[in-house]
PDB file of C-alpha atoms in Angstrom:
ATOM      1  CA  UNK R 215       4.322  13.298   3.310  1.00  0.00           C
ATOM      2  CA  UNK R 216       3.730  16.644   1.862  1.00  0.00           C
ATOM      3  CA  UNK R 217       0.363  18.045   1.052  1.00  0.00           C
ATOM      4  CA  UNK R 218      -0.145  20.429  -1.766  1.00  0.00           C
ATOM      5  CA  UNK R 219      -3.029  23.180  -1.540  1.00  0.00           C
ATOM      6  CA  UNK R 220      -3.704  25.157  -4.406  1.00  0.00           C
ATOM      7  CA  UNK R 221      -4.451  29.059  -4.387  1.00  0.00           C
ATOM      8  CA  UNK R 222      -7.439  28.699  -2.570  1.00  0.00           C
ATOM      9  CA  UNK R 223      -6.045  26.537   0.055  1.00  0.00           C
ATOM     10  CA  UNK R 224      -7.951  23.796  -1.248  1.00  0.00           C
ATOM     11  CA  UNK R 225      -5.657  20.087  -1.037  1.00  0.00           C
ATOM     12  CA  UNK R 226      -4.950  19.186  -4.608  1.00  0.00           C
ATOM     13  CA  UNK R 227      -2.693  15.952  -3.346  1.00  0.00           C
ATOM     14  CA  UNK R 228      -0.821  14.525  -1.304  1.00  0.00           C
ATOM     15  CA  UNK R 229       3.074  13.448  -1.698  1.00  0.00           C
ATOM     16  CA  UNK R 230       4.987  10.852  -0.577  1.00  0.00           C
ATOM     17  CA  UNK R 231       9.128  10.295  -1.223  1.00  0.00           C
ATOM     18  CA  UNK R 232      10.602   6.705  -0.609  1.00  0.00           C
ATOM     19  CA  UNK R 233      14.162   5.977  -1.098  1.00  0.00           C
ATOM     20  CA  UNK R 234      14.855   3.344  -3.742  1.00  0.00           C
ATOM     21  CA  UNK R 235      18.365   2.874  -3.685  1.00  0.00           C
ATOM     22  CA  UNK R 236      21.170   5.788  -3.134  1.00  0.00           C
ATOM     23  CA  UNK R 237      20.050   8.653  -5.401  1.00  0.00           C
ATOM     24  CA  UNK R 238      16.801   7.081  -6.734  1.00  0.00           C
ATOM     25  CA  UNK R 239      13.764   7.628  -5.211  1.00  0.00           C
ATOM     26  CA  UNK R 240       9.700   6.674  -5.674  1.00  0.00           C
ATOM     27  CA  UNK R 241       7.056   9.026  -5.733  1.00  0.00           C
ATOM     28  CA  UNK R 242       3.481   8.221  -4.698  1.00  0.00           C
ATOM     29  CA  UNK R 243       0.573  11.115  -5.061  1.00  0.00           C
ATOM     30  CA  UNK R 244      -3.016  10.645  -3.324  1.00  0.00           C
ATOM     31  CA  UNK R 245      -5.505  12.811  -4.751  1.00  0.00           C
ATOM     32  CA  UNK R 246      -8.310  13.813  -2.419  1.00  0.00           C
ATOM     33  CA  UNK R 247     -11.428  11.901  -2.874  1.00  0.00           C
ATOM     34  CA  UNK R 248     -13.059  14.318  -4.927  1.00  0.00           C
ATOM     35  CA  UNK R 249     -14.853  14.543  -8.670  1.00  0.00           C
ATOM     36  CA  UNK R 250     -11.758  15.450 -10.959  1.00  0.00           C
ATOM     37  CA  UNK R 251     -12.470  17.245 -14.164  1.00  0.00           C
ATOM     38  CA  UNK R 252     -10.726  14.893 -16.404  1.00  0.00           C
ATOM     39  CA  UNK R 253     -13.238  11.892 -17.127  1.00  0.00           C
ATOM     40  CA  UNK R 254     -12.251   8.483 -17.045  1.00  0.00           C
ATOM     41  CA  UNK R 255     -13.913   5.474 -18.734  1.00  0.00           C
ATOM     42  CA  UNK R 256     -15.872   3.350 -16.695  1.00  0.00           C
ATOM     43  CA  UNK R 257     -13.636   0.391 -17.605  1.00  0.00           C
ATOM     44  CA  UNK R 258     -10.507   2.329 -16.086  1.00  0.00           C
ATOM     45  CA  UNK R 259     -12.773   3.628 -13.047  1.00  0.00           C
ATOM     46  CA  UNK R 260     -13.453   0.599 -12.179  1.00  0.00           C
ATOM     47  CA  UNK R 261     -10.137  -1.105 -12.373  1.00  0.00           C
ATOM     48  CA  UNK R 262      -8.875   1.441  -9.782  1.00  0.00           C
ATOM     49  CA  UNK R 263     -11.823   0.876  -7.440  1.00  0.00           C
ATOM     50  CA  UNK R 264     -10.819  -2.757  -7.724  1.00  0.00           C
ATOM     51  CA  UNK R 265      -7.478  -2.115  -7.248  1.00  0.00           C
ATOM     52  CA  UNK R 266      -8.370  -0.306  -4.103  1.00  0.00           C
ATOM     53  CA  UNK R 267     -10.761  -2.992  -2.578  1.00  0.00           C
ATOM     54  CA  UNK R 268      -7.963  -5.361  -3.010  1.00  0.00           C
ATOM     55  CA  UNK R 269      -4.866  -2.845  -1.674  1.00  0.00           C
ATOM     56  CA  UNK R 270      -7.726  -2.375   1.264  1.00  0.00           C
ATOM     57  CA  UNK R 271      -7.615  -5.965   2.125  1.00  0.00           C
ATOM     58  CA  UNK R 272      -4.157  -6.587   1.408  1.00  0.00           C
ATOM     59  CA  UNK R 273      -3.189  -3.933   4.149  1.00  0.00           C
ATOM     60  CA  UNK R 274      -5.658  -5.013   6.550  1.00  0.00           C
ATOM     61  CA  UNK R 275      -4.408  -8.986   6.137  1.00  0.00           C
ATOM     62  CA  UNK R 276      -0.798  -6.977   7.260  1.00  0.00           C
ATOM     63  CA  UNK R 277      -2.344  -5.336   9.541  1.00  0.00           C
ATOM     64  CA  UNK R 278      -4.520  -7.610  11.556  1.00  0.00           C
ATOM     65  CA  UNK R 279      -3.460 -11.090  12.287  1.00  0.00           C
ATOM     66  CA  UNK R 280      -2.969 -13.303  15.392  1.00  0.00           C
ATOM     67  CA  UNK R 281      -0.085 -15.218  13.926  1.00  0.00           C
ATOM     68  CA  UNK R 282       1.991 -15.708  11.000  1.00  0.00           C
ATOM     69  CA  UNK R 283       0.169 -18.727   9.335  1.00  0.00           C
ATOM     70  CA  UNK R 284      -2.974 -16.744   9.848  1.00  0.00           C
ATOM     71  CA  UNK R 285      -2.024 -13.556   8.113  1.00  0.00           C
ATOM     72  CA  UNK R 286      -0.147 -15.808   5.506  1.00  0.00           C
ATOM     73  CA  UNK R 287      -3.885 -17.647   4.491  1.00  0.00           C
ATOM     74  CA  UNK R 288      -5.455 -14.213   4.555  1.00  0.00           C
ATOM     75  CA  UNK R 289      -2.619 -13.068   1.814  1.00  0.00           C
ATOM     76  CA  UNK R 290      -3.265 -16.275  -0.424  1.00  0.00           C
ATOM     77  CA  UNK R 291      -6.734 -15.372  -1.884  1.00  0.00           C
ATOM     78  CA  UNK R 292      -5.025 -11.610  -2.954  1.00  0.00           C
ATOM     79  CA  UNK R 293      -1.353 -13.005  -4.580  1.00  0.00           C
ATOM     80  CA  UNK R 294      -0.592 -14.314  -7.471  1.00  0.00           C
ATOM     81  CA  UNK R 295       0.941 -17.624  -7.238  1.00  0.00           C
ATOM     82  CA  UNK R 296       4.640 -16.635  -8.042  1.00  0.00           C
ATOM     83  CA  UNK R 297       4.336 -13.452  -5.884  1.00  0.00           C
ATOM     84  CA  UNK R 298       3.117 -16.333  -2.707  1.00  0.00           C
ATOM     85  CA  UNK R 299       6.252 -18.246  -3.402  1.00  0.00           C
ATOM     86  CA  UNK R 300       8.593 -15.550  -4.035  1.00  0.00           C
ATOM     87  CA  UNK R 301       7.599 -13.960  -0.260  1.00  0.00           C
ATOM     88  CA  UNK R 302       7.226 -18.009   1.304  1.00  0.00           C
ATOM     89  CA  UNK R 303       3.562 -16.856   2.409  1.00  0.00           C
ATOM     90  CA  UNK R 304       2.947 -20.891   1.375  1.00  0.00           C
ATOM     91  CA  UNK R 305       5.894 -22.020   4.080  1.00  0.00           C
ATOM     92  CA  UNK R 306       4.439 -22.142   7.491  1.00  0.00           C
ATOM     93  CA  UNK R 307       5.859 -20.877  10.456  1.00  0.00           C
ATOM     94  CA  UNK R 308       5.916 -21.209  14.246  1.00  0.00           C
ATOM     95  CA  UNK R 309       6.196 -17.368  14.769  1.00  0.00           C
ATOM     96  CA  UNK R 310       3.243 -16.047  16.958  1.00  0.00           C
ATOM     97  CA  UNK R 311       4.160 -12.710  16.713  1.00  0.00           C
ATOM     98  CA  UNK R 312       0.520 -11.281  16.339  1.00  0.00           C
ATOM     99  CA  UNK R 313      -0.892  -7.809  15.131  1.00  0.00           C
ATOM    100  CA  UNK R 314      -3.391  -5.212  15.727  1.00  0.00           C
ATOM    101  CA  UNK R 315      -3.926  -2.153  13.375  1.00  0.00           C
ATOM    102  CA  UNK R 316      -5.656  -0.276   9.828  1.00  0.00           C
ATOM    103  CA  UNK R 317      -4.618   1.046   6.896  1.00  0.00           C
ATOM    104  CA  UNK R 318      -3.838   4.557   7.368  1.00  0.00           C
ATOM    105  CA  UNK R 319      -3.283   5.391   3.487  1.00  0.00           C
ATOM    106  CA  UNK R 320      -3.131   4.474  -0.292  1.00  0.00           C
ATOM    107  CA  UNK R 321      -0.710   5.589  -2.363  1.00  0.00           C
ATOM    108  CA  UNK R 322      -0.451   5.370  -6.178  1.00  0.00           C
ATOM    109  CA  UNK R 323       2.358   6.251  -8.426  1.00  0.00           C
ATOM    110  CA  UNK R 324       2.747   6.794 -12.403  1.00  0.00           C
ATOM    111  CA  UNK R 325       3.655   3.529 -13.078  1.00  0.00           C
ATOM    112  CA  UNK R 326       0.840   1.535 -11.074  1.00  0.00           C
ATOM    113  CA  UNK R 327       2.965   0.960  -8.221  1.00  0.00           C
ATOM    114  CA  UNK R 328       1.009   1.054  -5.019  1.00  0.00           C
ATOM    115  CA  UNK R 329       2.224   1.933  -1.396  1.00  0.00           C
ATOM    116  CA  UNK R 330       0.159   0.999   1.385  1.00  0.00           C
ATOM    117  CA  UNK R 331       0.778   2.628   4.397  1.00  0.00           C
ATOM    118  CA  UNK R 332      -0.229   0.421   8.243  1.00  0.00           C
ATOM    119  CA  UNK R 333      -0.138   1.768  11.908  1.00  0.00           C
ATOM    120  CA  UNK R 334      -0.023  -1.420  13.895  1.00  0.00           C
ATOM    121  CA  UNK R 335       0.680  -2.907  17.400  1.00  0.00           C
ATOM    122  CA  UNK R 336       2.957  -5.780  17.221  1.00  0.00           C
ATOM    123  CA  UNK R 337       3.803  -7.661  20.851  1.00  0.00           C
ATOM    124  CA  UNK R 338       2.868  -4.678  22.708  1.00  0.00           C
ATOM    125  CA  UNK R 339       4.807  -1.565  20.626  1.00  0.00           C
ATOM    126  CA  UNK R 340       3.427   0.516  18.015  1.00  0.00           C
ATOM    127  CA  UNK R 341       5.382   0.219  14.581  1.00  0.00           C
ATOM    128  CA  UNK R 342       4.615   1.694  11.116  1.00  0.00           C
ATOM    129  CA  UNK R 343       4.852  -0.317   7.521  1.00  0.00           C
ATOM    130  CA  UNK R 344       4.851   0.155   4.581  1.00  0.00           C
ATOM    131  CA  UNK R 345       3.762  -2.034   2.152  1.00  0.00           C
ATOM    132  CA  UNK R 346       5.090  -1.437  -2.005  1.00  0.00           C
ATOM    133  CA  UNK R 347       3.049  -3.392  -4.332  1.00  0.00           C
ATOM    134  CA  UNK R 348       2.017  -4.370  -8.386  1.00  0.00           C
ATOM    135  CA  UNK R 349      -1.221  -5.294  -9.311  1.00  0.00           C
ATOM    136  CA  UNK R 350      -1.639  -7.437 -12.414  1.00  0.00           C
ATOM    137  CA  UNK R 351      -5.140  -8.722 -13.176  1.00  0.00           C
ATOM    138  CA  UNK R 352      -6.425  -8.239  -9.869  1.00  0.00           C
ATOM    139  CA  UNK R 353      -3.890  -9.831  -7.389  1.00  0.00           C
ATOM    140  CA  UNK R 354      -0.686  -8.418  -5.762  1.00  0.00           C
ATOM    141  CA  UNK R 355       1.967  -9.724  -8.244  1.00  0.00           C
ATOM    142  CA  UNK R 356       5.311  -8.072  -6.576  1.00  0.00           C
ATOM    143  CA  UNK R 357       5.624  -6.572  -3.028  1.00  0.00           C
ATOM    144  CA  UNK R 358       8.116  -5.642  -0.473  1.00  0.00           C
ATOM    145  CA  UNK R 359       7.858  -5.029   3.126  1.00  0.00           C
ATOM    146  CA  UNK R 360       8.812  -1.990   5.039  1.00  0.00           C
ATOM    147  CA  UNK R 361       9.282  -1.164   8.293  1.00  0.00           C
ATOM    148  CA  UNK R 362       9.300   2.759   9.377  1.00  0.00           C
ATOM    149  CA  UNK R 363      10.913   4.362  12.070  1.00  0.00           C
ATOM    150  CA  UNK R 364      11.015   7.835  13.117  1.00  0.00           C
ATOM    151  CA  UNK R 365      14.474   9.474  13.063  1.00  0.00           C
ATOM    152  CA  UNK R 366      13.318  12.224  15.123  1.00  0.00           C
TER     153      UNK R 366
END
């Protein structure tokens, strides 16, 4: 992540680069929570904020579960139907791998692609993730999971 500070050394954003495949890569910026000095329409404004509560509680549902089928009913109220069957969060599973952990950030690109960022405990070791997700009318409609390790 790379912060950005303008001449005042005030934080304008933040950056974030994700490989996509070999040369490509995604770009998310998170602007502090500040007034900006462009206006937005209330329609727009709150779309985001919507977007937001639901990114909030998508993460946390990733974050915070005891087992797979529990996380996996969480997810169902925020998913469209195709994205459910597309990541079998309607299959149920005998995995008991459980979680502990928050949302550490929100990250928004151009193109309304979100990346949610998790630190988590999972069986005992800490682990980082990192959630990539569309939004169409109000529910996660496409999403991949990450997981993040630190190269050094």
């Amino acid at each position: 992540m790379e912060e950005i500070y303008n001449h005042k050394g005030r934080k304008i954003f933040s950056k974030v680069k994700i490989p996509k495949k070999e040369g490509e890569y995604l770009y998310f910026i998170s602007f502090p929570k500040e007034k900006t000095e462009e206006k937005q329409s209330t329609e727009q404004t709150k779309e985001k904020e919507d977007n937001t509560v639901l990114l909030q509680k998508y993460g946390e549902a990733y974050a915070n579960f005891r087992d797979l089928n529990h996380r996996n009913e969480k997810l169902k109220d925020l998913m469209t139907e195709e994205c459910i069957k597309m990541n079998g969060i309607d299959v149920k599973t005998g995995n008991a791998l459980g979680s502990e952990g928050k949302v550490t950030s929100i990250y928004q690109n151009d193109q309304e692609e979100y990346a949610v960022l998790l630190d988590c405990i999972q069986n005992g070791s800490p682990i980082r993730i990192l959630l990539l997700a569309k939004v169409e009318d109000g529910k996660i409609a496409e999403m991949t999971y990450n997981t993040l390790k630190q190269e050094y």
